[in-house]
Short mmCIF file of C-alpha atoms in Angstrom, two decimals:
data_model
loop_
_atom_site.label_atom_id
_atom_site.label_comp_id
_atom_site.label_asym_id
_atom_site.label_seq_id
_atom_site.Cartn_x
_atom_site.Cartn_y
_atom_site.Cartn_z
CA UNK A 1 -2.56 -6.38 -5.65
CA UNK A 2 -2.51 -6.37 -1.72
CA UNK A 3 0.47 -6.16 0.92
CA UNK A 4 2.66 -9.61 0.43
CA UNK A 5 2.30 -11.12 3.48
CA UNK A 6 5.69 -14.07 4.38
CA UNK A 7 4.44 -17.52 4.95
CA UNK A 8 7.63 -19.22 5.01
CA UNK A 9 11.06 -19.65 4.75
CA UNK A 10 12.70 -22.72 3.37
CA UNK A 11 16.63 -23.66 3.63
CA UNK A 12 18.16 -25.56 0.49
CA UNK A 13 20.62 -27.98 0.75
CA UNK A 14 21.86 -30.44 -1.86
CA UNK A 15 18.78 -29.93 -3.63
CA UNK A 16 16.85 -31.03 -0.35
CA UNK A 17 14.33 -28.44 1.40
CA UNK A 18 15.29 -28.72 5.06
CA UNK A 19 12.80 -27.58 7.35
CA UNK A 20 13.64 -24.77 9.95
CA UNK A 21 13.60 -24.87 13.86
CA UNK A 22 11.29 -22.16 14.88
CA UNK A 23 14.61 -20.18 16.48
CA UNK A 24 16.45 -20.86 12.98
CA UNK A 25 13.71 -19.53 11.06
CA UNK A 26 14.26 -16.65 13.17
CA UNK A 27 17.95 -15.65 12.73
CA UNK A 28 17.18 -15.91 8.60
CA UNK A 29 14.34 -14.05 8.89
CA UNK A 30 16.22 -11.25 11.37
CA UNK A 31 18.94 -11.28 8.43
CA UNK A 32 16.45 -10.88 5.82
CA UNK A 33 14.69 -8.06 7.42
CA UNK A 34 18.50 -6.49 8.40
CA UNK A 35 18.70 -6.06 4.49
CA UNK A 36 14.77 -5.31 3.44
CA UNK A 37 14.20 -2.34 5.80
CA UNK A 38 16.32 -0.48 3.52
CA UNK A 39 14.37 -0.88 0.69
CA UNK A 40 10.70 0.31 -0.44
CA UNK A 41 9.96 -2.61 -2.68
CA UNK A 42 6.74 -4.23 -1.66
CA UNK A 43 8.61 -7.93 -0.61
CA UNK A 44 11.17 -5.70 1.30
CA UNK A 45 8.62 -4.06 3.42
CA UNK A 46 6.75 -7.59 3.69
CA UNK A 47 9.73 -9.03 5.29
CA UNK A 48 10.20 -5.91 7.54
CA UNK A 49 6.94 -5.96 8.65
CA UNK A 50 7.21 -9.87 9.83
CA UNK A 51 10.32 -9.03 11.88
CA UNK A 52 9.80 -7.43 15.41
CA UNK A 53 13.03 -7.87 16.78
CA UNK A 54 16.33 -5.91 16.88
CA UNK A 55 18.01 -5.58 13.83
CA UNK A 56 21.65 -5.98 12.25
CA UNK A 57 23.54 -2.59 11.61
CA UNK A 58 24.10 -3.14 8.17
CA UNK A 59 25.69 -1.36 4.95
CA UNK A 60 23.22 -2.12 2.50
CA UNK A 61 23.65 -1.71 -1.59
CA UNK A 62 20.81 -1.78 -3.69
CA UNK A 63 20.95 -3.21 -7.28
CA UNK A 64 17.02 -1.88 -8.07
CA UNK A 65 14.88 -4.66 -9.14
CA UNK A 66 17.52 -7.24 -8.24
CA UNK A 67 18.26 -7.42 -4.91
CA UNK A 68 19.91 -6.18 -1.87
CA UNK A 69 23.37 -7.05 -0.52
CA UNK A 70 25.55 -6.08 2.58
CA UNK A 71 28.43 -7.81 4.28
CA UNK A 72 27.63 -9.97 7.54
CA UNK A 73 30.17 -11.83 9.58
CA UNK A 74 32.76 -11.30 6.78
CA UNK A 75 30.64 -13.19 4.49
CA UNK A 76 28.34 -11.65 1.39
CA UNK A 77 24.80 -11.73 1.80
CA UNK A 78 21.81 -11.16 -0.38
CA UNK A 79 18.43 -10.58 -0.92
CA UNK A 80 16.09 -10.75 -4.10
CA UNK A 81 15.85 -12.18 -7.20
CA UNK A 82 17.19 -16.17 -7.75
CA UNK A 83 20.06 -14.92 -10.42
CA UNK A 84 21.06 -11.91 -8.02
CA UNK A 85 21.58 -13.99 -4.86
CA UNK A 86 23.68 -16.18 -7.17
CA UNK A 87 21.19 -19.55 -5.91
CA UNK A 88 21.97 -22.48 -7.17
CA UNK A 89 19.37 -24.37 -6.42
CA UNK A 90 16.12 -25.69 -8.54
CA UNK A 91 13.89 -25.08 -6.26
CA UNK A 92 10.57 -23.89 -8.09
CA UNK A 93 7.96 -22.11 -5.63
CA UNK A 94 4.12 -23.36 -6.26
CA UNK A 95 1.95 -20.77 -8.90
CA UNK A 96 0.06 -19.80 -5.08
CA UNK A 97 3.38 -17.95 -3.57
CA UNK A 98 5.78 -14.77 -4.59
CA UNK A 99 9.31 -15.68 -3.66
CA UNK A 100 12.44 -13.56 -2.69
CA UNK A 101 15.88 -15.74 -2.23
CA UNK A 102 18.70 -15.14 0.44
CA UNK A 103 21.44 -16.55 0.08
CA UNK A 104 24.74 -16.28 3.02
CA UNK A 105 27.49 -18.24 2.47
CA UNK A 106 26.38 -21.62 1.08
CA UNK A 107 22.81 -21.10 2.80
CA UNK A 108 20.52 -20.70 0.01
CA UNK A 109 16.82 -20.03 0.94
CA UNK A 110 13.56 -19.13 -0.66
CA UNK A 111 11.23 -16.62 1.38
CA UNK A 112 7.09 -17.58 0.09
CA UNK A 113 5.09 -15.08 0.26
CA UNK A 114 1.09 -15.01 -0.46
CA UNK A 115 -0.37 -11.98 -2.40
CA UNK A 116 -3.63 -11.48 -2.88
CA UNK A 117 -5.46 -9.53 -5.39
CA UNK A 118 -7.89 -6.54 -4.11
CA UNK A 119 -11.27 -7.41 -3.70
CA UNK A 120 -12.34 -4.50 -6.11
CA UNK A 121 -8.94 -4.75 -8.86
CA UNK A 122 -11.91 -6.54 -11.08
CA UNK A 123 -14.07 -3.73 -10.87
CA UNK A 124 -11.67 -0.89 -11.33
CA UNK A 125 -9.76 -3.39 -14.69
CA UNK A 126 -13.90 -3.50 -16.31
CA UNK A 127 -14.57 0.01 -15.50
CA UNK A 128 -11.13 1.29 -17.53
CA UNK A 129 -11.89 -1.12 -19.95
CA UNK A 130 -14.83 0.32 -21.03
CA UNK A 131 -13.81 3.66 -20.98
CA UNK A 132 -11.26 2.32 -23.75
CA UNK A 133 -7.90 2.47 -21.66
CA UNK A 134 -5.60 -1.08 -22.63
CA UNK A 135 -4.58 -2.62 -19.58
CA UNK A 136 -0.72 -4.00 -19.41
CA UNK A 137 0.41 -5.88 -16.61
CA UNK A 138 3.89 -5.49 -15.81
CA UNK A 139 5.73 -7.04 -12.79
CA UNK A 140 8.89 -8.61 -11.68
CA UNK A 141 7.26 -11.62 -10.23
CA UNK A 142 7.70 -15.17 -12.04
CA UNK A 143 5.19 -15.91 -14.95
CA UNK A 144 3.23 -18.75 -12.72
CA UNK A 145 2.35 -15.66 -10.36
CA UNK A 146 1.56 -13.26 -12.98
CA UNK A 147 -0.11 -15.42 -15.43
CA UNK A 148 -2.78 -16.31 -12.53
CA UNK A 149 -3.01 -12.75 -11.28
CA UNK A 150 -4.05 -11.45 -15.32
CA UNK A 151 -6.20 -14.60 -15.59
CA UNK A 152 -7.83 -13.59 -12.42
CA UNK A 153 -8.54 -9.74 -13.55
CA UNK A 154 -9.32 -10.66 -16.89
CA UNK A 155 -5.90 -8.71 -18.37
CA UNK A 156 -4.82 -9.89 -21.88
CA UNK A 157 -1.19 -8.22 -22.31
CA UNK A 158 0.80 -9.34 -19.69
CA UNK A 159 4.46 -9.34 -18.83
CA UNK A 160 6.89 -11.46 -15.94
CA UNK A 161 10.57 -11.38 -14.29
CA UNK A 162 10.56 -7.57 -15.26
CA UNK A 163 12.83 -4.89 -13.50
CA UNK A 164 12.00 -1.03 -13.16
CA UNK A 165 14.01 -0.67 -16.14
CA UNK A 166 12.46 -2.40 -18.34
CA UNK A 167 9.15 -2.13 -17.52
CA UNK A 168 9.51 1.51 -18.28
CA UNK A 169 11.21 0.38 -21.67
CA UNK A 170 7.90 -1.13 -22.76
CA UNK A 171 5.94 1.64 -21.73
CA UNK A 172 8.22 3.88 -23.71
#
C-alpha cells in the first residue's frame, strides 16, 4: 500500500458526529501529532506529516499495535486502536477510509485516513504468484479496509484487526 494520507477528523458526542471549526480541528490534530511523532507506525507518521506546527512536550508510552498514550493537562490521552483509546462510541468509518481514534477526556474522535494501493502491487502479487510463492495479507486495519484492499490485488488468504504479535503468530 501507499503513505496514509489524513482526510479528516471527526468529534463524537452522544453518538452525534459534530463537525470541527477549522482552529478546533487544529488543536486535535496538534495533540494527535504530539503523540504520533513518537511512533514509526505508518498512521503515526501520517498524522505527523499533516501537522506543521509546534508540538506538545510529551511523555509518550507505546502499547505496539494498540496505541499511544501520554498525560496532557492532567488528563489521559490516547491514540490508536477503538478498544485502546477506551471509545465508546459506534461510530463505523466507510470501507473507503483507515481510522485511528483519540480520545482526551470525554472527547472521543476518529482520524480518516485514505490509503491507496500502489499502482504496480498487482503486478508484483501476479508475478510471485506464478513463481509459486502464497500470498497472505496481514494487517491491523478493520476487515472493510482489508477485504477491499485483497479483492483489489487479487489475494485469497487474508487477515484484519491484527497486531505485530500476532501477525507473526500466524506466520510462525
Amino acid at each position: 500500500k501507499g503513505s496514509p494520507k489524513l482526510r479528516d477528523i471527526i468529534l463524537m458526542k452522544n453518538g452525534e458526529i459534530v463537525y470541527l471549526s477549522n482552529e478546533t480541528r487544529g488543536y486535535y490534530l496538534k495533540l494527535a501529532a504530539s503523540l504520533a511523532v513518537k511512533s514509526r507506525h505508518p498512521i503515526s507518521q501520517a498524522i505527523s506529516t499533516s501537522y506543521n506546527g509546534i508540538l506538545e512536550e510529551l511523555e509518550v508510552s507505546e502499547n505496539q499495535g494498540f496505541g499511544l498514550e501520554a498525560k496532557f493537562q492532567n488528563e489521559i490521552i490516547k491514540l490508536g486502536r477503538r478498544e485502546f483509546c477506551g471509545i465508546e462510541s459506534n461510530f463505523k468509518p466507510d470501507a473507503n477510509f483507515l481510522s485511528s481514534f483519540l480520545k482526551l477526556g470525554n472527547d472521543e474522535l476518529v482520524l480518516l485516513f485514505e490509503d491507496d494501493v500502489k499502482m504496480d502491487a498487482g503486478l508484483v502479487i501476479e508475478k510471485l504468484k506464478k513463481s509459486g510463492k502464497k500470498i497472505i495479507l496481514l494487517s491491523g486495519d478493520s476487515e472493510n479496509a482489508v477485504s477491499k484492499v485483497a479483492e483489489q490485488l487479487n489475494i485469497e488468504e487474508y487477515y484484519f484487526d491484527k497486531t505485530p504479535v500476532s501477525k507473526v503468530q500466524i506466520l510462525e
